[in-house]
Amino acid sequence: DQQVKQNSPSLSVQEGRISILNCDYTNSMFDYFLWYKKYPAEGPTFLISISSIKDKNEDGRFTVFLNKSAKHLSLHIVPSQPGDSAVYFCAASLGGGADGLTFGKGTHLIIQP
Amino acid sequence: GAGVSQSPRYKVAKRGQDVALRCDPISGHVSLFWYQQALGQGPEFLTYFQNEAQLDKSGLPSDRFFAERPEGSVSTLKIQRTQQEDSAVYLCASSLQLGTATYYGYTFGSGTRLTVV
């Protein structure tokens, strides 16, 4: 029973356009959501997070939106750059991260020149 | 060190062999996590330490898996009598303290890829 779902295994976007990565969750007790970026043969790298009491958090080209009623969050990357090509994982936490993170399966973002 | 260091990077084990995977967290980081990432999946939580105390081991798949952090810094994940389903990347992550984990995320190591043949 997957509590965090990323339903798109891959996404292809043209350089300079907006990339939108989606994530759905089932556990309404999650209090923090995080996005990680992963290159091949490297560990995941933290990108951005959002508290469950917020609906938006922005950091440079990256914005995360949270819709609690729909149990849905999305990561927007504007403008998309070639270096953004990677696997993106959505993750959620309970109790401030004390119980570890629950990850989705990831979405492979490919930025086309 | 500057980042989380894991060794070895790759390990091939024969079925039934015992293996030990090492994690050197960032100096001063209190919290340490182990995750298992199977091919095509996201990382799955295995266990968590705060200093030397193992506070949660609910994610360990069986009693063949054992983790320790005796002095509150380096951690070792041991898998006894390895089986083919243990083949995965094992990731270690650390954070300065519990409350910062969700603000800033953990810092992950590059992982150890274990292949059981």
mmCIF file with all atom_site columns, C-alpha atoms in Angstrom:
data_model
loop_
_atom_site.group_PDB
_atom_site.id
_atom_site.type_symbol
_atom_site.label_atom_id
_atom_site.label_alt_id
_atom_site.label_comp_id
_atom_site.label_asym_id
_atom_site.label_entity_id
_atom_site.label_seq_id
_atom_site.pdbx_PDB_ins_code
_atom_site.Cartn_x
_atom_site.Cartn_y
_atom_site.Cartn_z
_atom_site.occupancy
_atom_site.B_iso_or_equiv
_atom_site.pdbx_formal_charge
_atom_site.auth_seq_id
_atom_site.auth_comp_id
_atom_site.auth_asym_id
_atom_site.auth_atom_id
_atom_site.pdbx_PDB_model_num
ATOM 1   C CA . ASP A 1 1   ? 0.000  0.000   0.000   1.00 0.00 ? 1   ASP A CA 1
ATOM 2   C CA . GLN A 1 2   ? 1.855  3.036   -1.306  1.00 0.00 ? 2   GLN A CA 1
ATOM 3   C CA . GLN A 1 3   ? 1.263  6.111   0.816   1.00 0.00 ? 3   GLN A CA 1
ATOM 4   C CA . VAL A 1 4   ? 3.152  8.428   -1.561  1.00 0.00 ? 4   VAL A CA 1
ATOM 5   C CA . LYS A 1 5   ? 2.511  8.033   -5.273  1.00 0.00 ? 5   LYS A CA 1
ATOM 6   C CA . GLN A 1 6   ? 4.207  9.520   -8.293  1.00 0.00 ? 6   GLN A CA 1
ATOM 7   C CA . ASN A 1 7   ? 2.149  8.266   -11.181 1.00 0.00 ? 7   ASN A CA 1
ATOM 8   C CA . SER A 1 8   ? 4.359  9.510   -14.003 1.00 0.00 ? 8   SER A CA 1
ATOM 9   C CA . PRO A 1 9   ? 7.521  7.398   -14.351 1.00 0.00 ? 9   PRO A CA 1
ATOM 10  C CA . SER A 1 10  ? 8.950  9.897   -16.813 1.00 0.00 ? 10  SER A CA 1
ATOM 11  C CA . LEU A 1 11  ? 8.377  13.401  -18.167 1.00 0.00 ? 11  LEU A CA 1
ATOM 12  C CA . SER A 1 12  ? 9.957  15.129  -21.135 1.00 0.00 ? 12  SER A CA 1
ATOM 13  C CA . VAL A 1 13  ? 10.042 18.949  -21.268 1.00 0.00 ? 13  VAL A CA 1
ATOM 14  C CA . GLN A 1 14  ? 11.658 21.396  -23.635 1.00 0.00 ? 14  GLN A CA 1
ATOM 15  C CA . GLU A 1 15  ? 14.465 23.565  -22.283 1.00 0.00 ? 15  GLU A CA 1
ATOM 16  C CA . GLY A 1 16  ? 13.150 26.934  -21.100 1.00 0.00 ? 16  GLY A CA 1
ATOM 17  C CA . ARG A 1 17  ? 9.595  25.686  -20.519 1.00 0.00 ? 17  ARG A CA 1
ATOM 18  C CA . ILE A 1 18  ? 7.934  24.819  -17.224 1.00 0.00 ? 18  ILE A CA 1
ATOM 19  C CA . SER A 1 19  ? 8.323  21.346  -15.721 1.00 0.00 ? 19  SER A CA 1
ATOM 20  C CA . ILE A 1 20  ? 5.521  20.175  -13.435 1.00 0.00 ? 20  ILE A CA 1
ATOM 21  C CA . LEU A 1 21  ? 6.041  17.051  -11.363 1.00 0.00 ? 21  LEU A CA 1
ATOM 22  C CA . ASN A 1 22  ? 3.097  15.638  -9.443  1.00 0.00 ? 22  ASN A CA 1
ATOM 23  C CA . CYS A 1 23  ? 2.743  13.652  -6.254  1.00 0.00 ? 23  CYS A CA 1
ATOM 24  C CA . ASP A 1 24  ? -0.275 12.255  -4.411  1.00 0.00 ? 24  ASP A CA 1
ATOM 25  C CA . TYR A 1 25  ? -0.438 10.931  -0.876  1.00 0.00 ? 25  TYR A CA 1
ATOM 26  C CA . THR A 1 26  ? -2.945 9.028   1.202   1.00 0.00 ? 26  THR A CA 1
ATOM 27  C CA . ASN A 1 27  ? -1.933 9.640   4.820   1.00 0.00 ? 27  ASN A CA 1
ATOM 28  C CA . SER A 1 28  ? -3.470 12.875  6.103   1.00 0.00 ? 28  SER A CA 1
ATOM 29  C CA . MET A 1 29  ? -1.113 12.790  9.117   1.00 0.00 ? 29  MET A CA 1
ATOM 30  C CA . PHE A 1 30  ? 1.948  13.684  7.042   1.00 0.00 ? 30  PHE A CA 1
ATOM 31  C CA . ASP A 1 31  ? 3.255  17.012  8.351   1.00 0.00 ? 31  ASP A CA 1
ATOM 32  C CA . TYR A 1 32  ? 6.094  17.803  5.930   1.00 0.00 ? 32  TYR A CA 1
ATOM 33  C CA . PHE A 1 33  ? 6.695  17.129  2.280   1.00 0.00 ? 33  PHE A CA 1
ATOM 34  C CA . LEU A 1 34  ? 10.045 17.204  0.530   1.00 0.00 ? 34  LEU A CA 1
ATOM 35  C CA . TRP A 1 35  ? 11.379 16.917  -2.987  1.00 0.00 ? 35  TRP A CA 1
ATOM 36  C CA . TYR A 1 36  ? 14.687 15.257  -3.755  1.00 0.00 ? 36  TYR A CA 1
ATOM 37  C CA . LYS A 1 37  ? 16.650 15.178  -6.978  1.00 0.00 ? 37  LYS A CA 1
ATOM 38  C CA . LYS A 1 38  ? 18.835 12.222  -7.891  1.00 0.00 ? 38  LYS A CA 1
ATOM 39  C CA . TYR A 1 39  ? 21.509 11.821  -10.542 1.00 0.00 ? 39  TYR A CA 1
ATOM 40  C CA . PRO A 1 40  ? 22.715 8.325   -11.531 1.00 0.00 ? 40  PRO A CA 1
ATOM 41  C CA . ALA A 1 41  ? 25.178 6.748   -9.069  1.00 0.00 ? 41  ALA A CA 1
ATOM 42  C CA . GLU A 1 42  ? 24.654 9.548   -6.555  1.00 0.00 ? 42  GLU A CA 1
ATOM 43  C CA . GLY A 1 43  ? 22.518 9.846   -3.463  1.00 0.00 ? 43  GLY A CA 1
ATOM 44  C CA . PRO A 1 44  ? 19.344 11.953  -3.477  1.00 0.00 ? 44  PRO A CA 1
ATOM 45  C CA . THR A 1 45  ? 19.895 15.686  -2.969  1.00 0.00 ? 45  THR A CA 1
ATOM 46  C CA . PHE A 1 46  ? 17.413 17.793  -1.050  1.00 0.00 ? 46  PHE A CA 1
ATOM 47  C CA . LEU A 1 47  ? 15.632 20.354  -3.216  1.00 0.00 ? 47  LEU A CA 1
ATOM 48  C CA . ILE A 1 48  ? 12.767 22.003  -1.370  1.00 0.00 ? 48  ILE A CA 1
ATOM 49  C CA . SER A 1 49  ? 10.256 21.262  1.366   1.00 0.00 ? 49  SER A CA 1
ATOM 50  C CA . ILE A 1 50  ? 6.862  22.476  2.499   1.00 0.00 ? 50  ILE A CA 1
ATOM 51  C CA . SER A 1 51  ? 5.055  22.277  5.804   1.00 0.00 ? 51  SER A CA 1
ATOM 52  C CA . SER A 1 52  ? 1.516  20.922  5.806   1.00 0.00 ? 52  SER A CA 1
ATOM 53  C CA . ILE A 1 53  ? 0.312  24.285  7.158   1.00 0.00 ? 53  ILE A CA 1
ATOM 54  C CA . LYS A 1 54  ? 1.482  26.100  4.030   1.00 0.00 ? 54  LYS A CA 1
ATOM 55  C CA . ASP A 1 55  ? 0.215  25.881  0.474   1.00 0.00 ? 55  ASP A CA 1
ATOM 56  C CA . LYS A 1 56  ? 3.234  27.222  -1.368  1.00 0.00 ? 56  LYS A CA 1
ATOM 57  C CA . ASN A 1 57  ? 6.978  27.468  -0.953  1.00 0.00 ? 57  ASN A CA 1
ATOM 58  C CA . GLU A 1 58  ? 9.325  29.033  -3.450  1.00 0.00 ? 58  GLU A CA 1
ATOM 59  C CA . ASP A 1 59  ? 13.091 28.852  -3.839  1.00 0.00 ? 59  ASP A CA 1
ATOM 60  C CA . GLY A 1 60  ? 14.538 30.358  -6.973  1.00 0.00 ? 60  GLY A CA 1
ATOM 61  C CA . ARG A 1 61  ? 13.343 28.393  -10.012 1.00 0.00 ? 61  ARG A CA 1
ATOM 62  C CA . PHE A 1 62  ? 11.616 25.811  -7.805  1.00 0.00 ? 62  PHE A CA 1
ATOM 63  C CA . THR A 1 63  ? 8.134  26.153  -6.331  1.00 0.00 ? 63  THR A CA 1
ATOM 64  C CA . VAL A 1 64  ? 6.198  23.500  -4.450  1.00 0.00 ? 64  VAL A CA 1
ATOM 65  C CA . PHE A 1 65  ? 2.407  23.709  -4.172  1.00 0.00 ? 65  PHE A CA 1
ATOM 66  C CA . LEU A 1 66  ? 0.401  21.753  -1.627  1.00 0.00 ? 66  LEU A CA 1
ATOM 67  C CA . ASN A 1 67  ? -3.326 21.042  -1.912  1.00 0.00 ? 67  ASN A CA 1
ATOM 68  C CA . LYS A 1 68  ? -4.266 19.330  1.333   1.00 0.00 ? 68  LYS A CA 1
ATOM 69  C CA . SER A 1 69  ? -7.888 18.747  0.476   1.00 0.00 ? 69  SER A CA 1
ATOM 70  C CA . ALA A 1 70  ? -6.824 16.846  -2.633  1.00 0.00 ? 70  ALA A CA 1
ATOM 71  C CA . LYS A 1 71  ? -3.803 15.277  -0.901  1.00 0.00 ? 71  LYS A CA 1
ATOM 72  C CA . HIS A 1 72  ? -1.727 16.455  -3.822  1.00 0.00 ? 72  HIS A CA 1
ATOM 73  C CA . LEU A 1 73  ? 1.497  18.345  -4.249  1.00 0.00 ? 73  LEU A CA 1
ATOM 74  C CA . SER A 1 74  ? 3.423  19.481  -7.255  1.00 0.00 ? 74  SER A CA 1
ATOM 75  C CA . LEU A 1 75  ? 6.896  20.785  -8.023  1.00 0.00 ? 75  LEU A CA 1
ATOM 76  C CA . HIS A 1 76  ? 7.233  23.489  -10.643 1.00 0.00 ? 76  HIS A CA 1
ATOM 77  C CA . ILE A 1 77  ? 10.578 24.231  -12.274 1.00 0.00 ? 77  ILE A CA 1
ATOM 78  C CA . VAL A 1 78  ? 10.741 27.447  -14.291 1.00 0.00 ? 78  VAL A CA 1
ATOM 79  C CA . PRO A 1 79  ? 12.574 27.771  -16.588 1.00 0.00 ? 79  PRO A CA 1
ATOM 80  C CA . SER A 1 80  ? 13.741 24.197  -17.108 1.00 0.00 ? 80  SER A CA 1
ATOM 81  C CA . GLN A 1 81  ? 17.454 23.759  -17.761 1.00 0.00 ? 81  GLN A CA 1
ATOM 82  C CA . PRO A 1 82  ? 19.468 20.781  -19.086 1.00 0.00 ? 82  PRO A CA 1
ATOM 83  C CA . GLY A 1 83  ? 20.999 20.224  -15.631 1.00 0.00 ? 83  GLY A CA 1
ATOM 84  C CA . ASP A 1 84  ? 17.519 19.592  -14.281 1.00 0.00 ? 84  ASP A CA 1
ATOM 85  C CA . SER A 1 85  ? 17.446 16.225  -16.051 1.00 0.00 ? 85  SER A CA 1
ATOM 86  C CA . ALA A 1 86  ? 17.349 13.739  -13.155 1.00 0.00 ? 86  ALA A CA 1
ATOM 87  C CA . VAL A 1 87  ? 14.984 11.525  -11.170 1.00 0.00 ? 87  VAL A CA 1
ATOM 88  C CA . TYR A 1 88  ? 12.794 13.505  -8.760  1.00 0.00 ? 88  TYR A CA 1
ATOM 89  C CA . PHE A 1 89  ? 11.436 11.892  -5.616  1.00 0.00 ? 89  PHE A CA 1
ATOM 90  C CA . CYS A 1 90  ? 8.547  13.178  -3.585  1.00 0.00 ? 90  CYS A CA 1
ATOM 91  C CA . ALA A 1 91  ? 8.802  12.311  0.128   1.00 0.00 ? 91  ALA A CA 1
ATOM 92  C CA . ALA A 1 92  ? 6.632  12.831  3.193   1.00 0.00 ? 92  ALA A CA 1
ATOM 93  C CA . SER A 1 93  ? 7.295  12.784  6.908   1.00 0.00 ? 93  SER A CA 1
ATOM 94  C CA . LEU A 1 94  ? 5.446  12.192  10.145  1.00 0.00 ? 94  LEU A CA 1
ATOM 95  C CA . GLY A 1 95  ? 6.436  13.862  13.393  1.00 0.00 ? 95  GLY A CA 1
ATOM 96  C CA . GLY A 1 96  ? 9.117  16.138  12.047  1.00 0.00 ? 96  GLY A CA 1
ATOM 97  C CA . GLY A 1 97  ? 11.040 13.384  10.317  1.00 0.00 ? 97  GLY A CA 1
ATOM 98  C CA . ALA A 1 98  ? 11.485 11.269  13.433  1.00 0.00 ? 98  ALA A CA 1
ATOM 99  C CA . ASP A 1 99  ? 10.042 8.252   11.700  1.00 0.00 ? 99  ASP A CA 1
ATOM 100 C CA . GLY A 1 100 ? 12.041 8.609   8.539   1.00 0.00 ? 100 GLY A CA 1
ATOM 101 C CA . LEU A 1 101 ? 10.644 9.628   5.186   1.00 0.00 ? 101 LEU A CA 1
ATOM 102 C CA . THR A 1 102 ? 8.156  7.836   2.939   1.00 0.00 ? 102 THR A CA 1
ATOM 103 C CA . PHE A 1 103 ? 9.200  8.169   -0.687  1.00 0.00 ? 103 PHE A CA 1
ATOM 104 C CA . GLY A 1 104 ? 7.387  7.866   -3.977  1.00 0.00 ? 104 GLY A CA 1
ATOM 105 C CA . LYS A 1 105 ? 8.859  5.816   -6.823  1.00 0.00 ? 105 LYS A CA 1
ATOM 106 C CA . GLY A 1 106 ? 10.241 8.851   -8.589  1.00 0.00 ? 106 GLY A CA 1
ATOM 107 C CA . THR A 1 107 ? 9.730  10.653  -11.899 1.00 0.00 ? 107 THR A CA 1
ATOM 108 C CA . HIS A 1 108 ? 12.502 10.779  -14.460 1.00 0.00 ? 108 HIS A CA 1
ATOM 109 C CA . LEU A 1 109 ? 12.589 14.317  -15.871 1.00 0.00 ? 109 LEU A CA 1
ATOM 110 C CA . ILE A 1 110 ? 14.250 14.726  -19.248 1.00 0.00 ? 110 ILE A CA 1
ATOM 111 C CA . ILE A 1 111 ? 14.946 18.250  -20.488 1.00 0.00 ? 111 ILE A CA 1
ATOM 112 C CA . GLN A 1 112 ? 15.103 18.364  -24.274 1.00 0.00 ? 112 GLN A CA 1
ATOM 113 C CA . PRO A 1 113 ? 17.364 21.000  -25.917 1.00 0.00 ? 113 PRO A CA 1
ATOM 114 C CA . GLY B 2 1   ? 34.000 15.191  6.359   1.00 0.00 ? 1   GLY B CA 1
ATOM 115 C CA . ALA B 2 2   ? 32.263 17.347  3.809   1.00 0.00 ? 2   ALA B CA 1
ATOM 116 C CA . GLY B 2 3   ? 29.535 14.837  3.059   1.00 0.00 ? 3   GLY B CA 1
ATOM 117 C CA . VAL B 2 4   ? 28.125 11.469  4.025   1.00 0.00 ? 4   VAL B CA 1
ATOM 118 C CA . SER B 2 5   ? 30.555 8.751   2.998   1.00 0.00 ? 5   SER B CA 1
ATOM 119 C CA . GLN B 2 6   ? 29.527 5.156   2.354   1.00 0.00 ? 6   GLN B CA 1
ATOM 120 C CA . SER B 2 7   ? 31.726 2.159   1.703   1.00 0.00 ? 7   SER B CA 1
ATOM 121 C CA . PRO B 2 8   ? 32.071 0.037   -0.236  1.00 0.00 ? 8   PRO B CA 1
ATOM 122 C CA . ARG B 2 9   ? 30.416 1.652   -3.258  1.00 0.00 ? 9   ARG B CA 1
ATOM 123 C CA . TYR B 2 10  ? 29.741 -1.776  -4.771  1.00 0.00 ? 10  TYR B CA 1
ATOM 124 C CA . LYS B 2 11  ? 29.529 -5.177  -3.144  1.00 0.00 ? 11  LYS B CA 1
ATOM 125 C CA . VAL B 2 12  ? 28.900 -8.532  -4.785  1.00 0.00 ? 12  VAL B CA 1
ATOM 126 C CA . ALA B 2 13  ? 28.025 -11.273 -2.329  1.00 0.00 ? 13  ALA B CA 1
ATOM 127 C CA . LYS B 2 14  ? 27.276 -14.932 -2.817  1.00 0.00 ? 14  LYS B CA 1
ATOM 128 C CA . ARG B 2 15  ? 23.940 -16.061 -1.482  1.00 0.00 ? 15  ARG B CA 1
ATOM 129 C CA . GLY B 2 16  ? 24.353 -16.977 2.188   1.00 0.00 ? 16  GLY B CA 1
ATOM 130 C CA . GLN B 2 17  ? 27.338 -14.700 2.753   1.00 0.00 ? 17  GLN B CA 1
ATOM 131 C CA . ASP B 2 18  ? 27.338 -12.032 5.472   1.00 0.00 ? 18  ASP B CA 1
ATOM 132 C CA . VAL B 2 19  ? 28.016 -8.404  4.487   1.00 0.00 ? 19  VAL B CA 1
ATOM 133 C CA . ALA B 2 20  ? 28.767 -5.199  6.377   1.00 0.00 ? 20  ALA B CA 1
ATOM 134 C CA . LEU B 2 21  ? 28.065 -1.767  4.926   1.00 0.00 ? 21  LEU B CA 1
ATOM 135 C CA . ARG B 2 22  ? 29.624 1.312   6.463   1.00 0.00 ? 22  ARG B CA 1
ATOM 136 C CA . CYS B 2 23  ? 28.354 4.864   6.781   1.00 0.00 ? 23  CYS B CA 1
ATOM 137 C CA . ASP B 2 24  ? 30.386 7.891   7.899   1.00 0.00 ? 24  ASP B CA 1
ATOM 138 C CA . PRO B 2 25  ? 27.925 10.728  8.531   1.00 0.00 ? 25  PRO B CA 1
ATOM 139 C CA . ILE B 2 26  ? 28.757 14.407  8.462   1.00 0.00 ? 26  ILE B CA 1
ATOM 140 C CA . SER B 2 27  ? 30.729 15.268  11.591  1.00 0.00 ? 27  SER B CA 1
ATOM 141 C CA . GLY B 2 28  ? 28.426 16.431  14.369  1.00 0.00 ? 28  GLY B CA 1
ATOM 142 C CA . HIS B 2 29  ? 25.251 15.121  12.790  1.00 0.00 ? 29  HIS B CA 1
ATOM 143 C CA . VAL B 2 30  ? 23.085 13.608  15.473  1.00 0.00 ? 30  VAL B CA 1
ATOM 144 C CA . SER B 2 31  ? 20.522 11.764  13.385  1.00 0.00 ? 31  SER B CA 1
ATOM 145 C CA . LEU B 2 32  ? 21.411 8.900   11.052  1.00 0.00 ? 32  LEU B CA 1
ATOM 146 C CA . PHE B 2 33  ? 19.073 6.928   8.811   1.00 0.00 ? 33  PHE B CA 1
ATOM 147 C CA . TRP B 2 34  ? 19.428 3.840   6.635   1.00 0.00 ? 34  TRP B CA 1
ATOM 148 C CA . TYR B 2 35  ? 17.273 3.328   3.553   1.00 0.00 ? 35  TYR B CA 1
ATOM 149 C CA . GLN B 2 36  ? 17.002 0.509   1.015   1.00 0.00 ? 36  GLN B CA 1
ATOM 150 C CA . GLN B 2 37  ? 16.323 1.355   -2.620  1.00 0.00 ? 37  GLN B CA 1
ATOM 151 C CA . ALA B 2 38  ? 15.357 -1.482  -4.924  1.00 0.00 ? 38  ALA B CA 1
ATOM 152 C CA . LEU B 2 39  ? 15.613 -1.047  -8.687  1.00 0.00 ? 39  LEU B CA 1
ATOM 153 C CA . GLY B 2 40  ? 12.914 1.276   -9.994  1.00 0.00 ? 40  GLY B CA 1
ATOM 154 C CA . GLN B 2 41  ? 11.635 2.113   -6.528  1.00 0.00 ? 41  GLN B CA 1
ATOM 155 C CA . GLY B 2 42  ? 11.996 4.980   -4.112  1.00 0.00 ? 42  GLY B CA 1
ATOM 156 C CA . PRO B 2 43  ? 14.128 4.628   -0.985  1.00 0.00 ? 43  PRO B CA 1
ATOM 157 C CA . GLU B 2 44  ? 12.444 2.721   1.838   1.00 0.00 ? 44  GLU B CA 1
ATOM 158 C CA . PHE B 2 45  ? 13.153 3.450   5.484   1.00 0.00 ? 45  PHE B CA 1
ATOM 159 C CA . LEU B 2 46  ? 15.064 0.777   7.398   1.00 0.00 ? 46  LEU B CA 1
ATOM 160 C CA . THR B 2 47  ? 16.220 2.229   10.711  1.00 0.00 ? 47  THR B CA 1
ATOM 161 C CA . TYR B 2 48  ? 17.080 5.443   12.563  1.00 0.00 ? 48  TYR B CA 1
ATOM 162 C CA . PHE B 2 49  ? 19.653 6.444   15.177  1.00 0.00 ? 49  PHE B CA 1
ATOM 163 C CA . GLN B 2 50  ? 19.878 9.493   17.360  1.00 0.00 ? 50  GLN B CA 1
ATOM 164 C CA . ASN B 2 51  ? 23.483 9.531   18.515  1.00 0.00 ? 51  ASN B CA 1
ATOM 165 C CA . GLU B 2 52  ? 24.178 5.910   19.522  1.00 0.00 ? 52  GLU B CA 1
ATOM 166 C CA . ALA B 2 53  ? 20.566 5.066   20.331  1.00 0.00 ? 53  ALA B CA 1
ATOM 167 C CA . GLN B 2 54  ? 18.611 3.119   17.732  1.00 0.00 ? 54  GLN B CA 1
ATOM 168 C CA . LEU B 2 55  ? 15.195 4.702   18.117  1.00 0.00 ? 55  LEU B CA 1
ATOM 169 C CA . ASP B 2 56  ? 13.358 2.977   15.308  1.00 0.00 ? 56  ASP B CA 1
ATOM 170 C CA . LYS B 2 57  ? 14.144 -0.272  13.520  1.00 0.00 ? 57  LYS B CA 1
ATOM 171 C CA . SER B 2 58  ? 10.661 -0.980  12.272  1.00 0.00 ? 58  SER B CA 1
ATOM 172 C CA . GLY B 2 59  ? 11.737 -0.935  8.616   1.00 0.00 ? 59  GLY B CA 1
ATOM 173 C CA . LEU B 2 60  ? 14.307 -3.720  8.870   1.00 0.00 ? 60  LEU B CA 1
ATOM 174 C CA . PRO B 2 61  ? 12.878 -6.481  6.641   1.00 0.00 ? 61  PRO B CA 1
ATOM 175 C CA . SER B 2 62  ? 13.984 -9.427  8.771   1.00 0.00 ? 62  SER B CA 1
ATOM 176 C CA . ASP B 2 63  ? 16.135 -10.430 11.706  1.00 0.00 ? 63  ASP B CA 1
ATOM 177 C CA . ARG B 2 64  ? 18.979 -10.981 9.237   1.00 0.00 ? 64  ARG B CA 1
ATOM 178 C CA . PHE B 2 65  ? 19.382 -7.202  9.151   1.00 0.00 ? 65  PHE B CA 1
ATOM 179 C CA . PHE B 2 66  ? 21.200 -5.499  12.004  1.00 0.00 ? 66  PHE B CA 1
ATOM 180 C CA . ALA B 2 67  ? 22.463 -1.931  12.384  1.00 0.00 ? 67  ALA B CA 1
ATOM 181 C CA . GLU B 2 68  ? 24.665 -0.302  14.986  1.00 0.00 ? 68  GLU B CA 1
ATOM 182 C CA . ARG B 2 69  ? 26.223 3.047   15.777  1.00 0.00 ? 69  ARG B CA 1
ATOM 183 C CA . PRO B 2 70  ? 28.193 2.330   18.941  1.00 0.00 ? 70  PRO B CA 1
ATOM 184 C CA . GLU B 2 71  ? 29.902 5.708   19.398  1.00 0.00 ? 71  GLU B CA 1
ATOM 185 C CA . GLY B 2 72  ? 27.273 7.912   17.853  1.00 0.00 ? 72  GLY B CA 1
ATOM 186 C CA . SER B 2 73  ? 29.178 8.597   14.649  1.00 0.00 ? 73  SER B CA 1
ATOM 187 C CA . VAL B 2 74  ? 30.037 5.781   12.185  1.00 0.00 ? 74  VAL B CA 1
ATOM 188 C CA . SER B 2 75  ? 27.256 3.286   11.557  1.00 0.00 ? 75  SER B CA 1
ATOM 189 C CA . THR B 2 76  ? 27.342 -0.240  10.150  1.00 0.00 ? 76  THR B CA 1
ATOM 190 C CA . LEU B 2 77  ? 24.476 -2.089  8.520   1.00 0.00 ? 77  LEU B CA 1
ATOM 191 C CA . LYS B 2 78  ? 25.020 -5.830  8.627   1.00 0.00 ? 78  LYS B CA 1
ATOM 192 C CA . ILE B 2 79  ? 23.097 -8.365  6.595   1.00 0.00 ? 79  ILE B CA 1
ATOM 193 C CA . GLN B 2 80  ? 23.501 -12.003 7.528   1.00 0.00 ? 80  GLN B CA 1
ATOM 194 C CA . ARG B 2 81  ? 22.967 -14.941 5.162   1.00 0.00 ? 81  ARG B CA 1
ATOM 195 C CA . THR B 2 82  ? 22.254 -12.659 2.208   1.00 0.00 ? 82  THR B CA 1
ATOM 196 C CA . GLN B 2 83  ? 19.500 -13.599 -0.226  1.00 0.00 ? 83  GLN B CA 1
ATOM 197 C CA . GLN B 2 84  ? 18.828 -12.450 -3.766  1.00 0.00 ? 84  GLN B CA 1
ATOM 198 C CA . GLU B 2 85  ? 15.982 -10.187 -2.666  1.00 0.00 ? 85  GLU B CA 1
ATOM 199 C CA . ASP B 2 86  ? 18.506 -8.207  -0.583  1.00 0.00 ? 86  ASP B CA 1
ATOM 200 C CA . SER B 2 87  ? 20.018 -6.862  -3.826  1.00 0.00 ? 87  SER B CA 1
ATOM 201 C CA . ALA B 2 88  ? 19.495 -3.110  -3.711  1.00 0.00 ? 88  ALA B CA 1
ATOM 202 C CA . VAL B 2 89  ? 21.223 0.205   -3.110  1.00 0.00 ? 89  VAL B CA 1
ATOM 203 C CA . TYR B 2 90  ? 21.599 0.918   0.590   1.00 0.00 ? 90  TYR B CA 1
ATOM 204 C CA . LEU B 2 91  ? 21.542 4.624   1.356   1.00 0.00 ? 91  LEU B CA 1
ATOM 205 C CA . CYS B 2 92  ? 22.666 6.335   4.526   1.00 0.00 ? 92  CYS B CA 1
ATOM 206 C CA . ALA B 2 93  ? 21.522 9.840   5.460   1.00 0.00 ? 93  ALA B CA 1
ATOM 207 C CA . SER B 2 94  ? 22.319 12.160  8.327   1.00 0.00 ? 94  SER B CA 1
ATOM 208 C CA . SER B 2 95  ? 21.008 15.425  9.706   1.00 0.00 ? 95  SER B CA 1
ATOM 209 C CA . LEU B 2 96  ? 22.247 17.863  12.297  1.00 0.00 ? 96  LEU B CA 1
ATOM 210 C CA . GLN B 2 97  ? 19.368 17.269  14.626  1.00 0.00 ? 97  GLN B CA 1
ATOM 211 C CA . LEU B 2 98  ? 15.874 15.940  14.420  1.00 0.00 ? 98  LEU B CA 1
ATOM 212 C CA . GLY B 2 99  ? 14.090 19.210  13.913  1.00 0.00 ? 99  GLY B CA 1
ATOM 213 C CA . THR B 2 100 ? 16.176 20.219  10.959  1.00 0.00 ? 100 THR B CA 1
ATOM 214 C CA . ALA B 2 101 ? 15.496 17.079  8.985   1.00 0.00 ? 101 ALA B CA 1
ATOM 215 C CA . THR B 2 102 ? 12.318 18.357  7.460   1.00 0.00 ? 102 THR B CA 1
ATOM 216 C CA . TYR B 2 103 ? 13.334 21.980  7.022   1.00 0.00 ? 103 TYR B CA 1
ATOM 217 C CA . TYR B 2 104 ? 16.551 21.187  5.208   1.00 0.00 ? 104 TYR B CA 1
ATOM 218 C CA . GLY B 2 105 ? 16.200 17.554  4.386   1.00 0.00 ? 105 GLY B CA 1
ATOM 219 C CA . TYR B 2 106 ? 18.767 14.957  5.153   1.00 0.00 ? 106 TYR B CA 1
ATOM 220 C CA . THR B 2 107 ? 22.150 14.704  3.478   1.00 0.00 ? 107 THR B CA 1
ATOM 221 C CA . PHE B 2 108 ? 22.388 11.376  1.705   1.00 0.00 ? 108 PHE B CA 1
ATOM 222 C CA . GLY B 2 109 ? 25.491 9.402   0.857   1.00 0.00 ? 109 GLY B CA 1
ATOM 223 C CA . SER B 2 110 ? 25.994 7.930   -2.615  1.00 0.00 ? 110 SER B CA 1
ATOM 224 C CA . GLY B 2 111 ? 24.965 4.508   -1.397  1.00 0.00 ? 111 GLY B CA 1
ATOM 225 C CA . THR B 2 112 ? 26.314 0.976   -1.536  1.00 0.00 ? 112 THR B CA 1
ATOM 226 C CA . ARG B 2 113 ? 25.023 -1.151  -4.401  1.00 0.00 ? 113 ARG B CA 1
ATOM 227 C CA . LEU B 2 114 ? 24.690 -4.710  -3.125  1.00 0.00 ? 114 LEU B CA 1
ATOM 228 C CA . THR B 2 115 ? 24.279 -7.536  -5.626  1.00 0.00 ? 115 THR B CA 1
ATOM 229 C CA . VAL B 2 116 ? 23.614 -11.002 -4.276  1.00 0.00 ? 116 VAL B CA 1
ATOM 230 C CA . VAL B 2 117 ? 24.392 -13.789 -6.747  1.00 0.00 ? 117 VAL B CA 1
#
